[in-house]
């Protein structure tokens, strides 16, 4: 049994859950007209409303005790100060240094990492300006019109999300595209519409060994050479974002077009590094720097605010409250902002690759739940897809609603309708609808008693379904930086309380390992026989169908 589930703070929360479990949010709001004021927090332009939770001052105190018991304050400082907290890989975790302002100093093993960070940022700025102003051109002398980022996971999800999120700030003359899947459909559908003379490829890979990325990069290389008639074109049409300078050079990318980052930047925390080059190319380096500044503002808040007034800590502890004491099944990210439609996908890797673990830092199996499934969809689309389950399903799905106060697109009533739907959903989830209320509605609609009896059970909403709401003035680069850093730190806080390492990802290795041994069997004339009957049959079914 783990120390955690037998610790004083954990046992106190278990007791509290038993006591509070029957209370409803409806009654909490009725009993206290100041509830919002007590359970909301603003950091610069970011407002967090966490009052629509099954949560009292006592809950907040006991959860905060859990954070103190986990020595969260020490762990926060360890991360910012370059301790090797990624223990299984013996690495520091310093994505926060990437967004520290000029003049900062961050020591890793006694050496300041800031000069290297500043050098690469300067190289990114120069490259962005030259590509965007047409100084840097392709093999046939034409300016670039399209940038294709070839990468996967943390080398794609962040930049892809950010380019869509900051679309209003994007260049109209330089389009961003993202290729990640090994499925040839992904790269082919891009190359079919692109002009090789004006296409720039960014090969984004921390290791420069990821099968999907390297395979796609070679396909792009062949395309450029075939279309432009010379392998000399590679040097002009490719850049690399990587820690593996030897591999980038072997691929044929000149050193000046290689943008370095370091092993103390985790893939899913790398958007702030050279991996952010596609963003900087799309929105300009000044806007990319604003994104960094927003993240740094959240860093300062995270490092300095008392846990009771600390946005990442509050979100993390509320998540733990439902994960470990309510057995909530999943957590949905519901951005009421079309520009944030890829934010749920980005947060899936950030949170589930960080905390989807079952062995703790002491190498013991955990006896408590860790990260739940994270999913989501932009509102109001989700309302026509899965909200039935969120409102009337048998399992509790906790939710984060995110919305801008003002839209980039002032069109008629659209934004007011979007916000009305956002707020209505969180109100409905909290309130629910009793049988009496549903009956009264049906009576008003003039239904017969028999019709009411037949329909009534389906019109009742249990309510008491928790939600957090994050509002921000407008989705600009600075705000996006704040939001991403908020969720990074939320993820880290949960890992500290759960005593797990958020920064390794051994769980992705096994599948890759089996895939590489299975690949030759799919190209073989001989039927597969080395696996279980299912895997053998699947391989052989394909072999038999292909040969037809
Ligand atoms: O999903 C496994 C993983 O290692 C991620 O952590 C990483 O973001 C992704 O693959 C891509 O890795 P690389 O940037 O080294 O190609």
XYZ file of C-alpha atoms and ligand atoms in Angstrom:
564
model
C 0.000 0.000 0.000
C 1.320 3.460 -0.902
C 2.240 6.050 1.673
C -0.049 8.476 -0.184
C -3.334 6.642 0.333
C -2.530 6.205 4.009
C -1.294 9.743 4.547
C -3.126 12.124 6.899
C -4.102 14.542 4.110
C -5.477 11.758 1.906
C -7.466 10.160 4.735
C -8.876 13.559 5.712
C -10.083 14.048 2.136
C -11.686 10.604 2.125
C -13.570 11.526 5.283
C -14.550 14.895 3.826
C -15.871 13.244 0.657
C -18.108 11.014 2.760
C -19.431 14.091 4.527
C -19.823 16.387 1.496
C -20.827 13.685 -0.994
C -24.565 14.273 -0.573
C -24.435 18.088 -0.788
C -25.325 19.623 -4.152
C -23.826 22.619 -5.868
C -27.384 23.934 -6.196
C -27.657 24.063 -2.407
C -24.159 25.556 -2.065
C -25.058 28.426 -4.400
C -28.388 28.904 -2.657
C -26.690 29.085 0.739
C -24.019 31.582 -0.292
C -24.602 34.473 -2.682
C -20.843 35.196 -2.554
C -19.868 31.747 -3.778
C -18.423 33.010 -7.078
C -16.303 35.617 -5.281
C -14.904 32.942 -2.969
C -14.121 30.413 -5.695
C -12.832 32.434 -8.606
C -9.414 33.890 -9.359
C -8.043 36.331 -11.901
C -4.432 36.353 -13.130
C -3.954 39.317 -15.458
C -6.700 38.916 -18.073
C -7.341 35.235 -17.291
C -10.388 34.603 -15.075
C -10.902 31.147 -13.544
C -14.373 30.420 -12.173
C -14.148 27.222 -10.139
C -17.333 27.836 -8.107
C -19.329 25.280 -10.102
C -17.619 22.424 -8.258
C -18.617 20.156 -5.376
C -16.259 22.125 -3.266
C -16.255 24.180 -0.062
C -13.706 26.170 1.917
C -13.041 22.948 3.827
C -12.414 21.121 0.538
C -9.965 23.807 -0.514
C -8.151 23.601 2.810
C -7.845 19.807 2.755
C -6.676 19.758 -0.861
C -4.124 22.436 -0.094
C -2.940 20.342 2.848
C -2.415 17.498 0.349
C -0.222 19.779 -1.781
C 1.829 20.843 1.235
C 2.143 17.230 2.348
C 3.593 16.440 -1.117
C 6.144 19.250 -0.570
C 4.853 20.906 -3.732
C 6.703 24.150 -3.003
C 10.048 22.333 -3.002
C 9.191 20.467 -6.209
C 8.249 23.722 -7.958
C 11.609 25.231 -7.074
C 13.430 22.053 -8.065
C 11.960 22.264 -11.562
C 12.735 25.960 -12.097
C 16.244 25.524 -10.689
C 17.310 22.718 -13.019
C 17.221 19.743 -10.670
C 17.188 16.448 -12.521
C 13.541 15.739 -11.675
C 13.114 13.593 -14.786
C 14.684 10.893 -12.670
C 14.359 7.852 -14.953
C 16.238 9.700 -17.715
C 18.409 11.660 -15.257
C 17.471 14.948 -16.932
C 16.530 18.417 -15.797
C 13.202 19.882 -16.924
C 13.731 23.462 -18.041
C 11.048 24.381 -20.600
C 10.423 27.368 -18.301
C 13.925 28.691 -19.098
C 12.951 28.900 -22.791
C 10.494 31.694 -21.989
C 12.596 33.507 -19.374
C 13.303 37.091 -20.419
C 16.671 38.303 -21.699
C 19.026 38.986 -18.821
C 17.799 35.986 -16.825
C 20.198 33.333 -15.694
C 19.267 29.673 -15.254
C 22.033 27.345 -14.126
C 22.162 23.685 -15.075
C 25.085 21.883 -13.406
C 26.626 25.281 -12.796
C 26.379 26.412 -16.419
C 23.951 29.123 -17.515
C 21.598 27.787 -20.236
C 20.295 31.236 -21.172
C 23.041 32.236 -23.659
C 22.275 29.143 -25.775
C 18.543 29.854 -25.634
C 19.087 33.455 -26.678
C 21.393 32.392 -29.520
C 18.785 30.050 -30.988
C 16.043 32.657 -30.571
C 18.180 35.172 -32.438
C 18.782 32.561 -35.183
C 15.005 31.914 -35.354
C 14.277 35.634 -35.581
C 16.774 36.145 -38.426
C 15.482 33.098 -40.310
C 11.838 34.139 -39.900
C 12.532 37.631 -41.173
C 14.498 36.344 -44.179
C 11.867 33.746 -45.116
C 8.960 36.164 -44.589
C 10.580 39.079 -46.464
C 11.773 36.885 -49.321
C 15.500 37.295 -48.716
C 15.757 33.540 -48.271
C 14.443 31.876 -51.397
C 14.103 28.416 -52.927
C 16.312 26.596 -55.406
C 14.724 28.392 -58.387
C 14.932 31.800 -56.731
C 11.306 32.114 -55.666
C 10.161 33.285 -52.233
C 8.506 30.697 -50.003
C 4.696 30.640 -49.834
C 4.207 27.424 -47.840
C 5.901 25.892 -44.818
C 5.393 22.186 -44.113
C 6.230 21.051 -40.599
C 7.138 17.354 -40.630
C 6.946 16.063 -37.069
C 4.785 14.126 -34.656
C 3.671 14.341 -31.028
C 5.302 17.248 -29.258
C 7.045 18.138 -32.527
C 3.711 18.808 -34.182
C 0.744 19.080 -31.840
C 1.849 22.306 -30.170
C 2.856 24.241 -33.291
C -0.223 22.962 -35.172
C -2.527 24.015 -32.320
C -0.829 27.401 -31.965
C -0.902 28.188 -35.695
C -4.643 27.509 -35.718
C -5.209 29.339 -32.416
C -3.343 32.412 -33.649
C -4.655 32.266 -37.189
C -5.799 35.928 -36.949
C -2.118 36.887 -36.484
C -0.864 34.616 -39.272
C 0.808 35.759 -42.456
C -1.410 35.668 -45.539
C 1.639 35.050 -47.694
C 3.116 32.089 -45.813
C 0.767 29.154 -45.207
C 1.473 26.582 -42.498
C 0.901 22.861 -43.067
C 1.489 19.922 -40.737
C 2.430 16.375 -41.708
C 2.682 13.867 -38.866
C 1.111 10.505 -39.713
C 3.099 7.699 -41.346
C -0.025 7.116 -43.464
C 1.059 8.321 -46.921
C -2.316 10.043 -47.239
C -1.100 12.711 -44.824
C 1.926 13.909 -46.771
C 0.435 13.155 -50.196
C -2.626 15.367 -49.735
C -0.246 18.262 -48.950
C 2.293 17.675 -51.718
C -0.481 17.349 -54.295
C -1.449 20.983 -53.832
C 1.960 22.539 -53.133
C 4.431 24.170 -55.495
C 7.886 22.618 -54.834
C 9.597 25.852 -55.882
C 7.970 27.769 -53.027
C 7.694 25.081 -50.339
C 9.921 24.999 -47.256
C 10.067 21.847 -45.078
C 10.834 21.955 -41.365
C 11.892 18.528 -40.098
C 10.918 18.718 -36.429
C 12.223 15.953 -34.258
C 13.930 16.137 -30.893
C 15.669 12.800 -31.510
C 15.657 12.928 -35.335
C 15.011 9.170 -35.195
C 11.195 8.977 -34.996
C 10.091 6.588 -37.748
C 7.100 8.629 -38.956
C 9.028 11.873 -39.141
C 12.153 10.558 -40.813
C 10.126 8.532 -43.322
C 7.996 11.552 -44.203
C 11.072 13.768 -44.353
C 12.718 11.424 -46.849
C 9.530 11.365 -48.944
C 9.581 15.169 -48.987
C 13.290 15.125 -49.876
C 12.659 12.815 -52.834
C 9.750 15.036 -53.939
C 11.885 18.185 -53.873
C 14.815 16.531 -55.719
C 12.522 15.006 -58.380
C 10.530 18.197 -58.895
C 13.465 20.620 -58.858
C 15.929 18.322 -60.601
C 18.852 18.549 -58.172
C 19.771 17.335 -54.686
C 21.311 20.749 -54.172
C 17.745 21.933 -53.657
C 17.618 20.108 -50.298
C 19.866 22.643 -48.587
C 17.508 25.465 -49.555
C 14.155 23.769 -48.997
C 14.794 22.055 -45.649
C 15.475 23.193 -42.115
C 15.670 21.016 -39.002
C 14.580 21.553 -35.412
C 16.374 18.998 -33.279
C 18.819 18.097 -30.529
C 20.553 15.614 -32.861
C 22.882 17.770 -34.969
C 24.771 14.765 -36.340
C 21.600 13.269 -37.845
C 20.428 16.586 -39.297
C 23.755 17.015 -41.032
C 23.579 13.457 -42.461
C 20.145 14.345 -43.883
C 21.820 17.190 -45.794
C 20.579 20.208 -43.876
C 23.200 22.958 -43.602
C 24.151 23.893 -39.997
C 22.739 27.412 -40.490
C 19.297 25.894 -41.059
C 19.438 23.631 -38.008
C 17.717 25.075 -34.927
C 18.987 23.378 -31.835
C 17.281 22.556 -28.579
C 18.304 20.437 -25.643
C 17.543 17.187 -23.835
C 16.159 19.111 -20.845
C 13.208 20.136 -23.035
C 10.575 17.404 -23.059
C 8.846 16.820 -26.415
C 5.398 17.739 -25.094
C 6.884 20.823 -23.379
C 8.883 21.972 -26.410
C 6.572 24.499 -28.106
C 8.695 27.326 -26.585
C 11.900 26.024 -28.196
C 13.025 25.810 -31.814
C 10.030 23.477 -32.239
C 8.032 26.696 -32.215
C 9.672 27.843 -35.482
C 6.575 27.084 -37.615
C 4.586 29.317 -35.257
C 7.152 32.120 -35.493
C 7.209 31.808 -39.289
C 3.406 32.014 -39.364
C 2.776 34.838 -36.861
C 6.171 36.546 -36.817
C 8.897 36.370 -34.165
C 7.539 39.383 -32.238
C 4.224 37.583 -31.714
C 6.052 34.364 -30.820
C 7.985 36.337 -28.174
C 4.617 37.588 -26.836
C 3.524 33.952 -26.471
C 6.703 33.291 -24.485
C 6.000 36.354 -22.343
C 2.508 35.102 -21.531
C 3.919 31.772 -20.419
C 6.534 33.552 -18.307
C 3.784 35.560 -16.615
C 2.097 32.292 -15.656
C 5.479 30.956 -14.440
C 5.858 33.935 -12.111
C 2.330 33.445 -10.800
C 2.898 29.702 -10.305
C 6.164 30.262 -8.406
C 4.888 33.027 -6.170
C 1.160 32.644 -5.423
C -0.027 30.897 -2.287
C -1.580 27.548 -3.222
C -5.079 28.842 -2.306
C -4.637 31.649 -4.881
C -2.563 29.691 -7.404
C -4.382 28.933 -10.667
C -2.419 25.810 -11.781
C -2.490 24.436 -8.238
C -6.243 24.986 -7.874
C -7.009 23.311 -11.222
C -4.716 20.387 -10.381
C -6.178 19.824 -6.909
C -9.767 19.985 -8.188
C -8.836 17.409 -10.835
C -7.334 15.167 -8.125
C -10.482 15.670 -5.997
C -12.671 14.163 -8.737
C -10.129 11.624 -10.002
C -9.269 10.103 -6.642
C -12.302 10.768 -4.459
C -15.241 10.772 -6.897
C -13.917 8.253 -9.393
C -14.878 10.615 -12.224
C -14.288 8.822 -15.526
C -12.748 11.467 -17.793
C -12.140 15.176 -18.189
C -13.357 17.170 -21.187
C -11.730 20.329 -22.547
C -14.473 22.380 -24.194
C -13.133 25.552 -25.835
C -15.919 27.884 -26.917
C -13.474 29.367 -29.392
C -13.099 27.862 -32.859
C -9.440 28.921 -32.906
C -8.809 26.608 -29.937
C -10.335 23.568 -31.660
C -6.983 21.724 -31.508
C -6.351 22.606 -27.867
C -7.941 19.354 -26.566
C -5.686 17.280 -28.857
C -2.640 19.209 -27.637
C -3.607 18.709 -23.999
C -4.094 14.993 -24.595
C -0.385 14.486 -25.164
C 0.622 17.037 -22.521
C -1.421 15.410 -19.779
C -1.814 11.761 -20.711
C 1.772 11.228 -21.886
C 2.935 13.034 -18.723
C 0.688 11.408 -16.118
C -0.714 8.258 -17.716
C 1.490 6.196 -15.421
C 1.117 3.487 -12.785
C 4.587 3.210 -11.218
C 5.642 5.926 -8.790
C 8.981 7.703 -8.275
C 9.947 5.003 -5.752
C 9.478 2.391 -8.480
C 6.367 1.013 -6.725
C 3.017 0.308 -8.418
C 0.506 2.972 -7.404
C -2.703 2.003 -5.569
C -4.627 5.078 -6.673
C -5.868 6.488 -9.987
C -3.560 8.794 -11.949
C -4.410 10.728 -15.093
C -7.885 10.344 -16.471
C -8.658 10.367 -20.195
C -8.619 13.900 -21.527
C -10.734 14.678 -24.572
C -12.826 17.433 -26.015
C -14.163 19.408 -28.915
C -14.852 23.051 -29.648
C -18.227 24.330 -28.549
C -20.941 24.580 -29.794
C -20.081 21.519 -31.960
C -19.801 19.291 -28.884
C -23.352 20.142 -27.911
C -24.549 18.234 -30.936
C -22.328 15.263 -30.312
C -21.618 14.161 -26.711
C -23.366 16.605 -24.374
C -26.217 14.106 -23.953
C -23.768 11.887 -22.069
C -22.274 14.744 -20.069
C -25.733 15.837 -18.902
C -27.551 12.526 -18.441
C -24.931 9.780 -18.668
C -24.212 7.322 -15.849
C -20.600 8.499 -15.245
C -19.353 11.914 -14.181
C -17.326 13.778 -16.817
C -15.692 16.869 -15.368
C -15.246 19.781 -17.743
C -13.161 22.873 -18.468
C -14.973 25.513 -20.528
C -12.755 28.158 -22.141
C -14.017 31.278 -23.904
C -12.827 34.719 -25.075
C -14.810 37.751 -23.925
C -14.393 39.216 -27.396
C -14.005 37.499 -30.734
C -11.584 38.344 -33.522
C -14.609 38.121 -35.794
C -17.354 40.583 -34.814
C -20.190 39.151 -36.901
C -23.780 39.887 -35.894
C -24.968 37.953 -32.849
C -22.510 35.056 -33.307
C -20.232 35.722 -30.346
C -23.091 36.554 -27.964
C -24.728 33.256 -28.955
C -21.458 31.394 -28.406
C -21.031 32.848 -24.920
C -24.706 32.281 -24.075
C -24.311 28.615 -24.968
C -21.080 28.322 -22.984
C -22.551 29.812 -19.810
C -25.866 27.981 -20.240
C -24.120 24.623 -20.418
C -22.176 25.142 -17.176
C -25.367 26.421 -15.471
C -27.393 23.427 -16.702
C -24.683 20.977 -15.643
C -24.629 22.494 -12.170
C -28.388 23.012 -11.665
C -29.860 19.976 -13.358
C -33.647 19.808 -13.594
C -35.821 18.120 -10.956
C -38.870 16.022 -11.794
C -41.079 18.769 -10.379
C -39.464 21.377 -12.615
C -39.677 19.111 -15.653
C -43.311 18.310 -14.895
C -44.207 21.979 -14.552
C -42.644 22.646 -17.967
C -44.595 19.831 -19.602
C -47.816 21.034 -18.014
C -47.145 24.519 -19.377
C -46.608 22.982 -22.782
C -50.141 21.577 -22.459
C -49.232 17.856 -22.496
C -51.833 15.412 -21.201
C -51.200 13.679 -17.860
C -50.554 10.415 -19.725
C -48.062 12.079 -22.072
C -46.319 13.722 -19.118
C -46.046 10.374 -17.294
C -44.570 8.783 -20.416
C -41.986 11.517 -20.955
C -41.130 12.797 -17.497
C -38.237 10.436 -16.520
C -36.338 11.397 -19.670
C -36.689 15.107 -18.997
C -35.025 15.007 -15.583
C -31.366 16.180 -15.345
C -29.321 14.988 -12.334
C -27.190 18.150 -12.356
C -24.412 18.541 -9.820
C -21.977 17.970 -12.691
C -18.783 19.990 -12.127
C -17.239 22.498 -14.500
C -14.467 25.083 -14.456
C -14.727 28.142 -16.694
C -11.719 30.080 -17.982
C -12.433 33.447 -19.575
C -9.866 35.673 -21.270
C -10.255 39.012 -23.031
C -9.165 37.836 -26.492
C -7.150 34.865 -27.802
C -3.890 36.654 -28.564
C -0.309 35.247 -28.445
C 0.267 36.381 -24.850
C -2.974 34.772 -23.639
C -2.271 31.534 -25.477
C 1.126 31.417 -23.784
C -0.545 31.889 -20.394
C -3.102 29.150 -21.105
C -0.537 26.569 -22.253
C 1.746 27.259 -19.266
C -1.283 27.019 -16.968
C -1.982 23.478 -18.136
C 1.723 22.529 -18.115
C 1.952 23.517 -14.457
C -1.392 21.897 -13.637
C 0.007 18.670 -15.096
C 3.191 18.991 -13.054
C 1.313 19.642 -9.784
C -0.727 16.483 -10.288
C 2.419 14.452 -10.919
C 3.942 15.756 -7.677
C 0.894 14.806 -5.613
C 0.730 11.414 -7.333
C 4.491 10.958 -6.809
C 5.057 10.101 -10.495
C 7.555 11.375 -13.071
C 5.678 13.560 -15.580
C 8.634 13.846 -17.931
C 9.479 10.393 -19.261
C 7.370 8.261 -21.612
C 8.537 4.684 -21.509
C 5.010 3.551 -22.370
C 5.392 4.592 -26.004
C 8.396 2.343 -26.613
C 6.874 -1.166 -26.595
C 4.494 -0.615 -29.515
C 7.284 0.943 -31.583
C 9.540 -2.005 -30.787
C 6.957 -4.584 -31.954
C 6.130 -2.538 -35.063
C 9.732 -2.589 -36.232
C 9.921 -6.376 -35.843
C 6.544 -6.835 -37.529
C 7.253 -4.610 -40.546
C 9.360 -7.117 -42.553
C 6.615 -9.735 -42.153
C 4.214 -7.454 -44.042
C 6.664 -7.402 -46.923
C 7.316 -11.125 -46.826
C 6.078 -13.849 -49.196
C 5.958 -16.269 -46.255
C 2.902 -16.303 -43.981
C 3.481 -14.947 -40.481
C 3.654 -17.538 -37.707
C 5.713 -16.009 -34.900
C 2.838 -14.273 -33.140
C -0.408 -15.127 -31.389
C -3.138 -16.454 -33.689
C -4.805 -13.041 -33.910
C -1.714 -11.113 -34.980
C -0.625 -13.876 -37.350
C -4.105 -13.955 -38.889
C -4.248 -10.199 -39.334
C -0.881 -10.141 -41.079
C -1.745 -13.130 -43.257
C -5.168 -11.716 -44.134
C -3.436 -8.617 -45.489
C -0.828 -10.694 -47.321
C -3.576 -12.787 -48.924
C -5.694 -9.774 -49.895
C -2.720 -7.809 -51.263
C -1.644 -10.729 -53.437
C -5.107 -11.033 -55.010
O 5.181 10.032 -28.290
C 6.494 9.696 -28.005
C 7.390 10.853 -28.339
O 8.684 10.598 -27.903
C 6.898 12.175 -27.760
O 7.246 12.345 -26.419
C 7.550 13.155 -28.698
O 6.951 14.419 -28.627
C 7.294 12.454 -30.046
O 7.436 11.072 -29.771
C 8.205 12.885 -31.162
O 9.542 12.694 -30.781
P 10.683 13.457 -31.636
O 10.434 14.926 -31.460
O 11.977 13.001 -31.042
O 10.519 13.038 -33.072
